[in-house]
C-alpha positions in Angstrom: 0.0 0.0 0.0 1.2 3.5 -0.8 2.9 5.4 1.9 1.4 8.6 3.1 3.4 11.8 2.3 4.8 13.7 5.3 3.1 17.0 6.0 5.7 19.0 4.0 8.2 16.8 2.2 11.3 18.8 1.2 11.6 17.1 -2.2 9.1 15.7 -4.7 10.0 13.4 -7.6 7.7 13.9 -10.5 7.5 11.0 -13.0 5.4 11.6 -16.2 4.3 8.3 -17.8 2.5 7.1 -20.9 2.3 3.4 -21.6 5.4 2.6 -19.5 4.3 -0.7 -18.1 7.6 -2.2 -19.1 9.7 0.3 -17.2 7.6 1.9 -14.4 8.1 -0.8 -11.7 11.9 -0.7 -12.1 11.8 3.1 -12.1 9.8 3.4 -8.9 11.6 0.5 -7.1 14.9 2.4 -7.7 13.3 5.4 -5.9 12.3 3.4 -2.8 15.5 4.4 -0.9 14.4 8.1 -1.3 10.8 7.3 -0.5 11.7 5.8 2.9 13.7 8.9 3.6 10.6 11.0 3.2 10.9 12.1 -0.4 7.5 12.3 -2.1 7.1 10.2 -5.3 4.4 11.5 -7.7 3.5 9.6 -10.9 1.5 11.5 -13.5 -0.2 9.4 -16.2 -1.2 10.9 -19.5 -3.8 8.3 -20.5 -2.0 5.0 -20.7 -3.9 2.1 -22.1 -1.6 -0.5 -20.6 -1.0 -1.4 -16.9 1.2 1.6 -16.0 -1.2 3.0 -13.5 -1.9 -0.3 -11.7 1.8 -1.1 -11.5 2.7 2.4 -10.2 0.1 2.7 -7.4 1.8 0.5 -4.8 5.1 2.2 -5.3 4.3 5.9 -5.2 2.7 8.4 -2.8 0.3 9.6 -5.5 -0.6 8.5 -9.0 -2.4 11.3 -10.8 -4.3 11.5 -14.1 -3.5 14.4 -16.5 -4.0 15.5 -20.1 -1.5 13.9 -22.3 1.7 15.8 -23.0 4.9 15.6 -21.0 4.9 19.3 -20.1 1.3 19.2 -19.0 1.9 16.1 -16.9 5.0 17.5 -15.2 3.2 20.8 -14.4 0.2 18.9 -13.0 2.5 16.8 -10.9 4.3 19.8 -9.6 1.1 21.7 -8.8 -0.3 18.7 -6.9 2.9 17.7 -5.1 4.0 19.0 -1.6 7.7 19.3 -1.9 9.7 22.4 -1.3 11.9 21.3 -4.2 11.1 19.4 -7.4 13.0 16.9 -9.6 11.6 15.6 -12.8 12.6 12.2 -14.2 11.6 10.0 -17.1 10.3 6.5 -16.5 13.5 5.0 -18.1 15.9 7.1 -16.0 17.6 6.1 -12.7 18.9 8.7 -10.3 22.3 8.4 -8.7 22.7 7.1 -5.1 21.4 9.6 -2.5 20.3 12.0 -5.2 18.2 13.7 -2.5 21.3 14.8 -0.6 23.0 15.9 -3.8 20.1 18.1 -4.8 19.8 19.5 -1.3 23.5 20.5 -1.3 23.2 22.0 -4.8 20.2 24.1 -4.0 21.8 25.5 -0.8 24.3 27.3 -3.0 23.6 30.2 -5.4 21.8 28.0 -8.0 18.0 27.7 -7.8 18.0 24.8 -10.3 20.3 22.2 -11.9 20.7 18.8 -13.5 22.9 15.7 -13.3 25.3 14.4 -15.9 23.8 11.6 -17.9 25.0 8.2 -18.8 23.3 6.2 -21.5 23.0 2.4 -21.0 25.5 0.5 -23.1 23.0 -0.5 -25.7 25.0 0.8 -28.7 28.6 1.5 -29.6 28.4 5.3 -29.4 26.6 5.4 -26.0 29.6 6.8 -24.1 30.3 9.4 -26.7 26.7 10.6 -26.9 26.4 10.9 -23.1 29.7 12.8 -22.9 28.6 15.2 -25.7 25.3 15.8 -23.9 27.0 16.7 -20.7 29.6 18.8 -22.3 27.0 20.8 -24.3 24.9 21.3 -21.2 27.8 22.7 -19.2 28.8 25.1 -22.1 25.2 26.4 -22.8 23.5 26.2 -19.4 20.7 24.2 -21.1 19.5 20.8 -19.7 17.5 18.1 -21.2 14.8 15.9 -19.6 17.2 12.9 -19.6 19.4 14.8 -17.1 16.8 14.9 -14.3 16.2 18.6 -14.1 15.6 19.8 -10.5 14.7 23.2 -9.0 13.2 25.0 -6.1 9.4 25.4 -6.1 9.9 29.1 -6.1 12.0 28.9 -9.3 9.3 26.7 -10.8 6.6 29.2 -10.0 8.6 32.2 -11.2 9.4 30.4 -14.5 5.7 29.7 -14.9 6.3 25.9 -15.1 7.1 24.0 -18.2 5.8 25.6 -21.4 2.7 24.0 -22.8 4.3 22.7 -26.0 4.7 19.1 -27.3 8.5 19.2 -27.8 11.5 21.0 -26.5 9.8 21.9 -23.3 13.0 21.0 -21.4 15.0 23.4 -23.6 12.5 26.2 -23.1 12.3 25.6 -19.3 16.1 25.8 -19.1 16.0 29.1 -20.9 13.5 30.4 -18.3 15.4 29.1 -15.4 18.7 30.4 -16.7 17.4 33.9 -16.3 17.2 33.2 -12.6 20.5 31.6 -12.1 23.1 29.4 -13.7 22.4 25.7 -13.3 24.1 23.5 -10.8 25.7 20.9 -13.1 26.2 17.8 -10.9 28.8 15.3 -12.0 27.1 12.2 -10.5 25.3 10.5 -13.3 21.7 9.6 -13.9 21.4 6.5 -16.1 18.9 6.5 -19.0 17.8 3.8 -21.3 19.3 3.4 -24.8 15.9 2.3 -26.2 15.4 5.5 -28.3 18.8 5.0 -30.0 18.3 1.3 -30.4 14.8 1.6 -31.9 15.8 4.0 -34.7 19.5 3.5 -34.8 22.1 5.6 -33.0 23.3 7.6 -36.0 19.8 8.4 -37.3 18.7 9.4 -33.8 21.7 11.7 -33.2 21.2 13.4 -36.6 17.4 13.8 -36.0 17.8 15.3 -32.6 20.5 17.8 -33.7 18.4 18.7 -36.7 15.3 19.3 -34.6 17.2 21.4 -32.0 18.9 23.5 -34.7 15.5 24.3 -36.3 14.0 25.0 -32.9 16.8 27.5 -32.1 16.1 29.1 -35.5 12.5 29.7 -34.5 10.6 26.7 -36.0 7.4 26.0 -34.0 7.6 23.0 -31.6 4.2 21.9 -32.9 5.7 21.6 -36.4 8.7 19.7 -35.1 6.6 17.4 -33.0 4.8 16.3 -36.2 8.2 15.0 -37.4 9.3 13.3 -34.3 7.9 9.8 -33.7 8.9 9.6 -30.0 7.1 12.8 -28.9 5.2 12.4 -25.7 
């Protein structure tokens, strides 16, 4: 049975899901050490037609229903959660050990938001290089992606207005908003994310597609236009 949240948990983990029956149990089981330390775990389902919701219920404080769309789901989870700070992770992402203490330490400094370095599971030959380039690019630009487990104070989330209601690049746009408040805390401990996206479409094709989409987004192409060309959009 799901554990009751403390009156005011200091950290809430928000997990948006859509048809993640294959991954959600492993994701939430990995969060149990944080849960028993009083961290609130909030799953936000966007209308799954598999067993995602049933599998998540015993392993989270709350399982919410939301309109489909990763940004909408994350915003709904943040609004319904109780934590003073927030961290957003994908269902195929694993946080590093004692991520709660790492986040707490980072947010006691000048930064009001941050992210972790990322490591892609060794599912293809270029996984290490892709992860390294993601981390390097993020440190140089101050922009984080959802794979890097973006975290922030609730105050920063509110000032930024939450994630923009758009179907793609919501993490890029949120980083832009948060960057106006402070530089990000770039934590070297790594989150681990699944290689399934690269395996499904092929690493080279996926890399080229993502760079092409980001370049066009930076040039002003609408995220709705881009979402129509991206088969993994949530």
